[in-house]
């Protein structure tokens, strides 16, 4: 096994583990332990891959089946992909760890862990592939797994929400296929490196604006960017807590990954137009998400709306598009995944102690009295979400605002500064409702709920990355520099 | 041939989007099928634009391109699986509400 094969492992390990987990369906405990082992091993290999990319200063490229680049499917582990894969695998591992200690009935279904692992496969594959059509295939795998996991959720309306999501994402996939078709007609390739060099040579072909529009629609649906956000709060709230933690933190980052590739690799000539749209939708998203989260009645739904807002911050950074802003976007995306998954798990823990399992504020008001440690974790996570030191949320806001000052985008800066106050408002409101108010007299608390190990580990990472952010900042800096020179990517894939 | 595929793709898209927006869940599922077929036909036509030569290849070869056919094959399989899943969920939802009218499926409305 040579070094190039390493890029296969984050995809292959969860996939084979999922097949094996299906065989273990009659032994639920063994199956769960197996899923956790497989996911952690996969995380270890993605870290190894990151180390290799870091050491070699070069993308790790694997040409599947030995076919040379424009014809075969290349798997490309460059700085951006590998960083995002590490981020998603951390959260996925923690999601499985949470599911192990969860009381939901959905985690006891024989299909739960296999589907969770195929979700991991789809996500890692979509991030690592260097081929647009292959991205569609992996994204579909991810959508199918996420839909089924939500459809069999404990929530009463899981199936309706999953149905709604499935419709909109099938339409999104159609749009991705149309985009691929437009690009294939114009440049005769679906390989991203080959397309990038073709578009660089001749950016004015008639179908290119159409392809940009189709790809943007797809990625906006994947990331729940504002005009296409309507499915997100329903779908994410109905999902089982471990799945919600994954969906709302890392799965929505796939669209952002697509935008990063579009503006820094594929459509360099049209990047300014794309960035303008991202900036505007980002600012709208920041306000919409903030106001939605402030006005909602359910803790999980509040966090789902908050995701729309936080994605908005990242879109604003992508819209500025300077190297510093790209770095800020990567740092923000990484930190937000950790914070948001931890917060969702904490909200799920609180909900699991309520009499009827729900995170609606009227059912969980005052329950915090019985869970002081959860309260401490929730407070730290909430402060991180709002961007208060010493958490990593502060670091991401700091880098974001600095990049805005450097780009001299003062209007946008003022707007997102105002909107980030909203974050503090809804976090404090939720904290107050759960931990400060007296419980209703008829409220009953279950003696045991979901375990706190996974969110505690994530909050620990949040604090560590807040106190010692240098490695992540350095990685993001190198990634942004790498994104600034698309020739590196093209040469790594096509050779020469 | 070119005109025929173009008209067919356009007509399929039109019908598909009209059906997709209907209130009846079964009709909107039919819209989903048609949408999948429309996009598959479009992908197929990228490979053999006039039925003989690849669109981008110019005078290089007088044969249709095999790659879009492989892509369409993959897309067909995926859309079939997706349709089966959509039908399964549709069955559960419509059995729970005893209706196929989307306006009466009110579980997510608060």
Coordinates of C-alpha atoms in Angstrom, one line a residue:
Chain A
X1 CA 0.0 0.0 0.0
X2 CA 1.5 3.2 -1.1
X3 CA 0.9 6.7 0.3
X4 CA -1.6 7.5 -2.4
X5 CA -4.0 4.8 -1.1
X6 CA -4.5 6.7 2.1
X7 CA -7.0 9.0 0.5
X8 CA -9.3 6.0 -0.1
X9 CA -9.6 5.0 3.5
X10 CA -11.9 7.8 4.9
X11 CA -14.4 6.6 2.2
X12 CA -13.8 2.8 2.2
X13 CA -13.6 2.2 5.9
X14 CA -17.1 3.5 6.8
X15 CA -18.5 1.8 3.7
X16 CA -17.2 -1.7 4.5
X17 CA -17.9 -1.1 8.1
X18 CA -21.5 -0.4 7.2
X19 CA -21.8 -3.7 5.3
X20 CA -20.3 -5.6 8.3
X21 CA -22.5 -3.8 10.7
X22 CA -25.5 -5.0 8.7
X23 CA -24.3 -8.6 9.3
X24 CA -24.1 -7.9 13.0
X25 CA -27.7 -6.7 13.1
X26 CA -28.7 -9.4 15.6
X27 CA -26.2 -8.3 18.2
X28 CA -27.0 -4.6 18.8
X29 CA -24.2 -3.9 21.3
X30 CA -21.5 -5.5 19.2
X31 CA -22.8 -3.6 16.2
X32 CA -22.7 -0.3 18.0
X33 CA -19.2 -0.9 19.3
X34 CA -18.1 -1.9 15.8
X35 CA -19.5 1.3 14.3
X36 CA -17.7 3.4 16.9
X37 CA -14.4 1.6 16.3
X38 CA -14.7 1.9 12.5
X39 CA -15.5 5.6 12.7
X40 CA -12.7 6.3 15.1
X41 CA -10.2 4.3 13.0
X42 CA -11.4 6.3 9.9
X43 CA -10.9 9.5 11.9
X44 CA -7.3 8.4 12.7
X45 CA -6.6 7.7 9.1
X46 CA -8.0 11.1 8.0
X47 CA -5.6 12.7 10.6
X48 CA -2.8 10.7 9.1
X49 CA -3.8 11.9 5.6
X50 CA -3.8 15.5 6.9
X51 CA -0.3 14.9 8.3
X52 CA 0.8 13.5 5.0
X53 CA -0.6 16.5 3.0
X54 CA 0.9 18.9 5.6
X55 CA 4.4 17.2 5.4
X56 CA 4.4 16.8 1.6
X57 CA 3.0 20.3 0.9
X58 CA 1.1 18.6 -1.9
X59 CA -2.3 17.1 -2.6
X60 CA -2.6 13.4 -2.3
X61 CA -4.2 12.1 -5.5
X62 CA -5.4 8.6 -6.2
X63 CA -6.6 7.7 -9.7
X64 CA -9.2 4.9 -9.3
X65 CA -8.7 1.9 -11.4
X66 CA -5.4 3.2 -12.8
X67 CA -7.2 5.5 -15.3
X68 CA -5.3 8.7 -15.9
X69 CA -6.9 11.9 -14.7
X70 CA -9.4 13.4 -17.2
X71 CA -10.9 9.9 -18.0
X72 CA -11.0 8.1 -14.7
X73 CA -12.3 9.3 -11.4
X74 CA -9.7 11.0 -9.3
X75 CA -9.8 11.2 -5.5
X76 CA -8.1 14.3 -4.4
X77 CA -7.0 15.0 -0.8
X78 CA -5.8 18.6 -0.9
X79 CA -5.6 20.9 2.1
X80 CA -9.3 22.0 1.9
X81 CA -10.8 18.6 1.4
X82 CA -8.7 16.9 4.1
X83 CA -9.3 19.7 6.6
X84 CA -13.1 19.4 6.1
X85 CA -12.9 15.6 6.2
X86 CA -11.1 15.7 9.5
X87 CA -13.7 18.1 10.8
X88 CA -16.6 16.0 9.7
X89 CA -15.2 12.7 11.0
X90 CA -14.6 14.2 14.4
X91 CA -18.3 15.2 14.6
X92 CA -19.4 11.8 13.1
X93 CA -17.4 9.9 15.7
X94 CA -18.9 12.0 18.4
X95 CA -22.4 11.4 16.9
X96 CA -21.9 7.6 17.2
X97 CA -20.6 8.0 20.7
X98 CA -23.7 10.0 21.6
X99 CA -25.9 7.4 20.0
X100 CA -24.3 4.7 22.1
X101 CA -25.5 6.4 25.2
X102 CA -28.8 7.5 23.9
X103 CA -32.3 6.4 25.1
X104 CA -34.0 6.9 21.8
X105 CA -35.7 3.9 20.2
X106 CA -34.3 4.9 16.8
X107 CA -30.7 4.0 17.8
X108 CA -31.9 0.4 18.6
X109 CA -33.1 -0.3 15.1
X110 CA -30.7 -2.7 13.3
X111 CA -30.4 -0.3 10.4
X112 CA -29.3 2.8 12.4
X113 CA -25.5 2.3 12.6
X114 CA -25.2 1.0 9.0
X115 CA -27.0 4.1 7.7
X116 CA -25.0 6.4 9.9
X117 CA -21.8 4.9 8.4
X118 CA -23.1 5.3 4.8
X119 CA -23.9 8.9 5.8
X120 CA -20.2 9.2 6.7
X121 CA -19.2 7.6 3.5
X122 CA -21.2 9.9 1.4
X123 CA -19.9 13.0 3.2
X124 CA -16.2 12.0 3.1
X125 CA -16.6 10.9 -0.5
X126 CA -18.2 14.1 -1.6
X127 CA -15.4 16.1 0.0
X128 CA -12.6 14.0 -1.4
X129 CA -13.7 13.3 -4.9
X130 CA -12.2 15.3 -7.8
X131 CA -15.0 14.6 -10.2
X132 CA -18.3 16.6 -10.3
X133 CA -20.4 13.6 -11.3
X134 CA -18.9 11.5 -8.5
X135 CA -19.8 14.4 -6.1
X136 CA -23.4 13.9 -7.2
X137 CA -23.3 10.2 -6.5
X138 CA -21.8 10.7 -3.0
X139 CA -24.1 13.5 -2.2
X140 CA -27.1 11.3 -3.1
X141 CA -25.7 8.6 -0.8
X142 CA -25.6 11.2 2.0
X143 CA -29.1 12.5 1.2
X144 CA -30.6 9.0 1.2
X145 CA -29.0 8.0 4.5
X146 CA -30.0 11.2 6.2
X147 CA -33.6 11.0 4.9
X148 CA -34.0 7.4 6.1
X149 CA -32.5 8.2 9.5
X150 CA -34.9 11.1 10.0
X151 CA -37.9 9.2 8.6
X152 CA -37.6 6.6 11.4
X153 CA -37.0 9.2 14.1
X154 CA -38.7 9.3 17.4
X155 CA -40.2 12.6 16.5
X156 CA -43.9 12.2 15.4
X157 CA -43.4 14.3 12.3
X158 CA -40.1 12.7 11.3
X159 CA -41.5 11.1 8.1
X160 CA -43.2 14.3 6.9
X161 CA -40.0 16.3 7.5
X162 CA -37.9 13.7 5.7
X163 CA -40.3 13.7 2.8
X164 CA -40.1 17.4 2.5
X165 CA -36.3 17.3 2.6
X166 CA -36.1 14.5 0.1
X167 CA -38.2 16.3 -2.4
X168 CA -36.2 19.5 -2.3
X169 CA -32.8 17.6 -2.4
X170 CA -33.9 15.5 -5.3
X171 CA -34.7 18.7 -7.2
X172 CA -31.3 20.0 -6.0
X173 CA -29.6 16.9 -7.4
X174 CA -31.3 17.4 -10.7
X175 CA -29.9 20.8 -10.8
X176 CA -26.4 19.5 -10.1
X177 CA -26.8 17.0 -13.0
X178 CA -27.9 19.8 -15.3
X179 CA -24.8 21.8 -14.3
X180 CA -22.6 18.8 -14.9
X181 CA -24.2 18.4 -18.3
X182 CA -23.7 22.0 -19.3
X183 CA -20.0 21.8 -18.3
X184 CA -19.6 18.5 -20.1
X185 CA -21.0 19.9 -23.3
X186 CA -18.7 22.9 -23.2
X187 CA -15.4 21.3 -22.0
X188 CA -15.8 17.6 -22.5
X189 CA -14.9 16.6 -18.9
X190 CA -16.4 16.1 -15.5
X191 CA -13.1 16.1 -13.7
X192 CA -12.8 19.3 -11.7
X193 CA -9.1 19.9 -12.5
X194 CA -9.6 19.3 -16.2
X195 CA -12.7 21.6 -16.2
X196 CA -10.7 24.3 -14.3
X197 CA -7.9 24.3 -16.9
X198 CA -10.5 24.3 -19.7
X199 CA -12.5 27.2 -18.2
X200 CA -9.3 29.1 -17.5
X201 CA -8.3 28.8 -21.2
X202 CA -11.7 29.8 -22.5
X203 CA -14.1 31.2 -19.9
X204 CA -16.7 32.7 -22.2
X205 CA -18.5 29.7 -23.5
X206 CA -22.3 30.3 -23.7
X207 CA -23.3 27.5 -21.3
X208 CA -20.9 28.5 -18.5
X209 CA -23.3 31.1 -16.8
X210 CA -26.0 28.5 -16.9
X211 CA -23.8 25.9 -15.3
X212 CA -22.8 28.4 -12.6
X213 CA -26.5 29.1 -11.9
X214 CA -27.3 25.3 -11.6
X215 CA -24.3 24.6 -9.4
X216 CA -25.1 27.5 -7.1
X217 CA -28.7 26.3 -6.8
X218 CA -27.5 22.9 -5.8
X219 CA -25.0 24.1 -3.2
X220 CA -27.5 26.6 -1.8
X221 CA -30.0 23.8 -1.3
X222 CA -27.3 21.6 0.3
X223 CA -26.3 24.4 2.7
X224 CA -29.8 25.8 3.4
X225 CA -28.7 29.3 2.2
X226 CA -31.6 31.7 2.6
X227 CA -33.8 31.5 -0.5
X228 CA -33.6 27.7 -0.2
X229 CA -33.6 27.3 3.6
X230 CA -37.3 26.4 4.2
X231 CA -36.8 22.7 4.6
X232 CA -34.0 23.0 7.1
X233 CA -35.6 23.9 10.5
X234 CA -38.3 21.2 10.1
X235 CA -36.0 18.5 8.9
X236 CA -33.2 19.1 11.4
X237 CA -35.6 19.4 14.3
X238 CA -37.3 16.1 13.5
X239 CA -34.1 14.2 13.1
X240 CA -32.9 12.0 16.0
X241 CA -30.4 13.9 18.2
X242 CA -27.2 12.1 17.1
X243 CA -28.2 12.6 13.5
X244 CA -29.3 16.2 14.0
X245 CA -25.9 17.0 15.5
X246 CA -24.2 15.7 12.3
X247 CA -26.7 17.2 9.8
X248 CA -26.8 20.6 11.3
X249 CA -23.0 20.9 11.7
X250 CA -21.1 19.1 9.0
X251 CA -23.5 18.0 6.3
X252 CA -24.6 21.6 5.7
X253 CA -20.9 22.4 5.1
X254 CA -20.9 20.5 1.8
X255 CA -22.5 23.4 0.0
X256 CA -19.9 25.7 1.4
X257 CA -17.2 23.4 0.2
X258 CA -18.8 23.6 -3.2
X259 CA -18.8 27.4 -3.1
X260 CA -15.1 27.4 -2.1
X261 CA -14.3 25.2 -5.1
X262 CA -16.4 27.3 -7.4
X263 CA -14.8 30.6 -6.5
X264 CA -11.2 29.4 -6.1
X265 CA -10.9 26.7 -8.7
X266 CA -13.6 26.3 -11.3
X267 CA -15.0 29.7 -12.2
X268 CA -12.1 32.2 -11.6
X269 CA -13.3 34.6 -14.3
X270 CA -16.8 34.7 -12.9
X271 CA -15.8 34.5 -9.3
X272 CA -16.7 38.1 -8.5
X273 CA -20.3 37.6 -9.6
X274 CA -20.6 34.5 -7.5
X275 CA -19.0 36.2 -4.5
X276 CA -21.4 39.1 -4.8
X277 CA -24.4 36.8 -4.6
X278 CA -22.9 34.9 -1.7
X279 CA -22.2 38.1 0.2
X280 CA -25.8 39.3 -0.1
X281 CA -27.4 35.9 0.7
X282 CA -25.0 35.6 3.6
X283 CA -26.1 38.9 5.2
X284 CA -29.7 38.0 4.7
X285 CA -29.1 34.6 6.2
X286 CA -27.3 36.0 9.3
X287 CA -30.4 38.2 10.1
X288 CA -32.9 35.6 9.1
X289 CA -31.3 32.8 11.2
X290 CA -30.8 35.1 14.1
X291 CA -34.3 36.4 14.2
X292 CA -35.8 32.9 13.5
X293 CA -33.8 31.5 16.4
X294 CA -34.9 34.3 18.7
X295 CA -38.5 33.8 17.9
X296 CA -38.8 30.1 18.1
X297 CA -40.4 27.8 20.7
X298 CA -38.1 24.8 20.7
X299 CA -34.5 24.5 21.7
X300 CA -33.5 22.1 18.9
X301 CA -35.4 24.3 16.4
X302 CA -33.6 27.3 17.8
X303 CA -30.2 25.7 17.1
X304 CA -31.4 24.7 13.6
X305 CA -32.2 28.3 12.8
X306 CA -28.9 29.4 14.4
X307 CA -27.2 27.2 11.8
X308 CA -28.7 29.3 9.0
X309 CA -27.3 32.3 10.7
X310 CA -23.8 30.8 11.2
X311 CA -23.7 29.6 7.6
X312 CA -24.5 33.2 6.7
X313 CA -21.3 34.4 8.5
X314 CA -19.2 31.9 6.5
X315 CA -20.9 32.9 3.3
X316 CA -20.1 36.6 4.0
X317 CA -16.4 35.6 4.5
X318 CA -16.5 33.6 1.2
X319 CA -18.1 36.7 -0.4
X320 CA -15.2 38.9 0.6
X321 CA -13.0 36.3 -1.0
X322 CA -9.6 37.7 0.1
X323 CA -7.0 35.1 1.3
X324 CA -7.6 36.3 4.9
X325 CA -11.3 36.0 4.5
X326 CA -11.0 32.4 3.1
X327 CA -8.9 31.6 6.1
X328 CA -11.6 33.0 8.3
X329 CA -14.2 31.0 6.5
X330 CA -12.3 27.7 7.1
X331 CA -11.6 28.5 10.8
X332 CA -15.3 29.5 11.3
X333 CA -16.6 26.4 9.6
X334 CA -14.3 24.1 11.6
X335 CA -15.2 25.8 14.9
X336 CA -18.9 26.0 14.2
X337 CA -19.1 22.3 13.5
X338 CA -17.7 21.5 16.9
X339 CA -19.8 24.1 18.8
X340 CA -23.1 23.3 17.0
X341 CA -22.9 19.6 17.4
X342 CA -22.0 19.9 21.1
X343 CA -25.0 22.3 21.6
X344 CA -27.4 20.0 19.8
X345 CA -26.3 17.1 21.8
X346 CA -26.8 19.1 25.0
X347 CA -30.3 20.2 23.9
X348 CA -31.0 16.5 23.1
X349 CA -29.8 15.5 26.6
X350 CA -32.2 18.0 28.2
X351 CA -35.0 16.8 25.9
X352 CA -34.4 13.2 26.8
X353 CA -35.1 14.0 30.5
X354 CA -38.4 15.6 29.8
X355 CA -41.6 13.6 30.4
X356 CA -42.5 13.4 26.7
X357 CA -39.3 13.5 24.6
X358 CA -39.3 17.0 23.2
X359 CA -37.2 20.1 23.2
X360 CA -40.1 22.5 23.2
X361 CA -39.4 25.3 25.8
X362 CA -42.7 24.8 27.5
X363 CA -41.8 21.2 28.3
X364 CA -38.2 21.7 29.3
X365 CA -38.5 25.0 31.3
X366 CA -36.8 24.6 34.6
X367 CA -35.5 21.1 34.0
X368 CA -32.0 22.4 34.3
X369 CA -32.3 22.3 38.1
X370 CA -31.6 18.6 37.9
X371 CA -28.7 18.9 35.5
X372 CA -26.1 21.4 36.7
X373 CA -23.2 19.9 34.7
X374 CA -25.2 20.0 31.5
X375 CA -25.9 23.6 32.3
X376 CA -22.2 24.4 32.6
X377 CA -21.5 22.7 29.3
X378 CA -24.5 24.5 27.7
X379 CA -23.2 27.8 29.0
X380 CA -19.7 27.3 27.6
X381 CA -21.1 26.1 24.3
X382 CA -23.5 29.0 24.1
X383 CA -20.8 31.6 24.8
X384 CA -18.8 29.9 22.0
X385 CA -21.7 30.2 19.6
X386 CA -22.0 33.9 20.5
X387 CA -18.2 34.4 20.2
X388 CA -17.2 35.2 23.8
X389 CA -13.6 34.4 24.9
X390 CA -12.0 32.0 26.0
X391 CA -13.8 29.7 23.4
X392 CA -13.0 28.9 19.8
X393 CA -16.1 30.9 18.8
X394 CA -14.3 34.0 19.8
X395 CA -11.3 33.1 17.7
X396 CA -13.5 32.5 14.6
X397 CA -15.4 35.9 15.1
X398 CA -12.0 37.6 15.6
X399 CA -10.5 36.3 12.4
X400 CA -13.7 37.0 10.5
X401 CA -13.9 40.6 11.6
X402 CA -10.2 41.2 11.0
X403 CA -10.5 39.9 7.5
X404 CA -13.5 42.3 7.0
X405 CA -11.5 45.2 8.2
X406 CA -8.6 44.2 5.9
X407 CA -11.0 43.9 3.0
X408 CA -12.5 47.3 3.9
X409 CA -16.1 46.0 3.8
X410 CA -17.4 48.2 6.6
X411 CA -21.1 48.1 5.7
X412 CA -21.2 44.3 5.7
X413 CA -19.1 44.3 8.8
X414 CA -21.5 46.6 10.7
X415 CA -24.5 44.5 9.6
X416 CA -23.0 41.1 10.7
X417 CA -21.7 42.8 13.9
X418 CA -25.3 43.8 14.7
X419 CA -26.6 40.4 13.8
X420 CA -24.1 38.6 16.1
X421 CA -25.8 40.3 19.1
X422 CA -28.9 38.3 18.2
X423 CA -26.9 35.1 18.9
X424 CA -26.2 36.2 22.4
X425 CA -29.9 37.1 22.8
X426 CA -31.3 33.7 21.9
X427 CA -28.6 31.8 23.7
X428 CA -29.2 33.7 26.9
X429 CA -33.0 33.2 26.5
X430 CA -32.6 29.5 26.1
X431 CA -30.2 29.2 29.1
X432 CA -32.6 31.3 31.2
X433 CA -35.6 29.2 30.3
X434 CA -33.9 25.9 31.0
X435 CA -31.7 26.6 34.0
X436 CA -32.9 29.7 35.8
X437 CA -36.7 29.4 35.8
X438 CA -38.5 27.2 38.4
X439 CA -39.9 24.0 36.9
X440 CA -43.7 23.8 36.4
X441 CA -45.3 22.0 39.3
X442 CA -46.6 19.1 37.3
X443 CA -43.3 18.7 35.4
X444 CA -41.7 15.3 35.9
X445 CA -38.1 14.5 35.2
X446 CA -36.9 11.1 34.1
X447 CA -34.2 9.8 36.3
X448 CA -31.8 9.1 33.4
X449 CA -31.3 10.6 30.1
X450 CA -28.7 10.5 27.3
X451 CA -25.1 10.4 28.4
X452 CA -22.9 13.5 28.4
X453 CA -19.6 12.0 27.3
X454 CA -19.8 13.0 23.7
X455 CA -20.9 16.7 24.2
X456 CA -18.4 17.0 27.1
X457 CA -15.6 15.9 24.8
X458 CA -16.7 18.3 22.1
X459 CA -16.9 21.2 24.6
X460 CA -13.5 20.3 25.8
X461 CA -12.2 20.6 22.2
X462 CA -14.0 23.9 22.0
X463 CA -12.1 25.2 25.0
X464 CA -8.8 23.8 23.9
X465 CA -9.1 25.4 20.4
X466 CA -10.1 28.6 22.1
X467 CA -7.0 28.7 24.3
X468 CA -4.6 27.3 21.8
X469 CA -5.9 28.2 18.3
X470 CA -2.5 28.4 16.5
X471 CA -2.5 24.9 14.8
X472 CA -6.0 25.5 13.4
X473 CA -5.2 29.0 12.3
X474 CA -1.9 27.9 10.7
X475 CA -3.7 25.1 8.8
X476 CA -6.4 27.5 7.6
X477 CA -3.7 29.9 6.5
X478 CA -1.9 27.3 4.4
X479 CA -5.3 26.1 3.0
X480 CA -6.2 29.7 2.0
X481 CA -2.8 30.1 0.3
X482 CA -3.3 26.8 -1.5
X483 CA -6.8 27.9 -2.6
X484 CA -5.2 31.1 -3.9
X485 CA -3.2 29.2 -6.5
X486 CA -5.4 26.8 -8.4
X487 CA -2.5 25.7 -10.5
X488 CA -1.3 23.5 -7.7
X489 CA -4.5 21.6 -7.7
X490 CA -4.6 21.2 -11.4
X491 CA -1.0 20.0 -11.6
X492 CA -1.5 17.6 -8.8
X493 CA -4.4 15.9 -10.5
X494 CA -3.5 16.1 -14.2
X495 CA 0.2 15.7 -13.7
X496 CA 2.8 17.6 -15.6
Chain B
X1 CA -32.7 14.9 -34.1
X2 CA -31.2 17.9 -32.3
X3 CA -34.5 19.7 -32.4
X4 CA -36.4 16.6 -31.4
X5 CA -34.3 16.0 -28.3
X6 CA -34.4 19.7 -27.4
X7 CA -38.2 19.9 -27.6
X8 CA -38.6 16.6 -25.7
X9 CA -36.3 17.8 -22.9
X10 CA -38.2 21.1 -22.7
X11 CA -41.6 19.4 -22.7
X12 CA -40.5 16.9 -20.1
X13 CA -39.2 19.7 -17.8
X14 CA -42.4 21.7 -18.3
X15 CA -44.7 18.9 -17.4
X16 CA -42.4 17.7 -14.6
X17 CA -42.3 21.0 -12.9
X18 CA -46.1 21.5 -13.3
X19 CA -46.7 18.1 -11.8
X20 CA -44.2 18.7 -9.0
X21 CA -46.1 21.7 -7.8
X22 CA -49.5 20.0 -7.6
X23 CA -51.2 19.5 -4.3
X24 CA -51.8 15.8 -4.8
X25 CA -48.8 13.9 -3.4
X26 CA -49.1 11.1 -6.0
X27 CA -49.1 13.6 -8.9
X28 CA -46.1 15.4 -7.4
X29 CA -44.3 12.0 -7.2
X30 CA -45.0 11.5 -10.9
X31 CA -43.5 15.0 -11.4
X32 CA -40.4 13.7 -9.7
X33 CA -40.2 10.7 -12.1
X34 CA -40.6 13.0 -15.1
X35 CA -37.9 15.4 -13.7
X36 CA -35.5 12.5 -13.4
X37 CA -36.2 11.4 -17.0
X38 CA -35.9 15.0 -18.3
X39 CA -32.5 15.4 -16.9
X40 CA -31.4 12.0 -18.0
X41 CA -32.4 12.8 -21.6
X42 CA -30.5 16.0 -21.4
X43 CA -27.4 14.2 -20.2
X44 CA -27.7 11.7 -22.9
X45 CA -28.0 14.4 -25.5
X46 CA -24.8 16.0 -24.4
X47 CA -23.0 12.9 -25.6
X48 CA -24.6 12.5 -29.0
X49 CA -25.8 15.9 -30.0
X50 CA -26.9 15.0 -33.5
X51 CA -27.0 11.3 -32.8
X52 CA -23.6 10.5 -34.4
X53 CA -20.8 12.8 -33.1
X54 CA -19.9 14.0 -29.7
X55 CA -20.8 17.6 -29.4
X56 CA -17.4 19.0 -28.4
X57 CA -15.3 16.6 -30.5
X58 CA -15.8 18.4 -33.9
X59 CA -14.4 16.3 -36.7
X60 CA -12.5 13.9 -34.5
X61 CA -14.9 11.0 -34.6
X62 CA -18.2 10.1 -36.1
X63 CA -19.5 8.2 -33.1
X64 CA -21.4 9.1 -29.9
X65 CA -19.7 9.6 -26.7
X66 CA -19.9 6.7 -24.2
X67 CA -19.3 8.7 -21.0
X68 CA -22.7 10.4 -20.8
X69 CA -24.3 7.0 -21.3
X70 CA -22.5 5.7 -18.3
X71 CA -23.5 8.8 -16.4
X72 CA -27.1 8.4 -17.4
X73 CA -27.0 4.8 -16.3
X74 CA -25.8 5.8 -12.9
X75 CA -28.4 8.6 -12.6
X76 CA -31.2 6.2 -13.6
X77 CA -30.3 3.8 -10.9
X78 CA -30.1 6.5 -8.3
X79 CA -33.4 8.1 -9.4
X80 CA -35.1 4.7 -9.2
X81 CA -33.8 4.1 -5.7
X82 CA -34.9 7.6 -4.8
X83 CA -38.3 7.1 -6.2
X84 CA -38.8 3.9 -4.2
X85 CA -37.8 5.7 -1.1
X86 CA -40.1 8.6 -1.9
X87 CA -43.0 6.2 -2.5
X88 CA -42.4 4.4 0.8
X89 CA -42.5 7.7 2.7
X90 CA -45.5 8.8 0.7
X91 CA -47.3 5.6 1.7
X92 CA -46.6 6.2 5.4
X93 CA -47.6 9.9 5.3
X94 CA -50.8 9.3 3.3
X95 CA -51.8 6.4 5.4
X96 CA -51.4 8.4 8.5
X97 CA -53.5 11.3 7.3
X98 CA -55.9 9.3 5.1
X99 CA -55.5 11.8 2.3
X100 CA -53.4 12.5 -0.7
X101 CA -53.9 16.3 -0.5
X102 CA -50.8 18.1 0.6
X103 CA -52.9 20.9 2.2
X104 CA -54.4 18.4 4.7
X105 CA -51.0 17.0 5.8
X106 CA -50.6 19.5 8.5
X107 CA -48.2 17.8 11.0
X108 CA -45.4 20.3 10.5
X109 CA -47.6 23.3 10.6
X110 CA -47.7 25.0 14.0

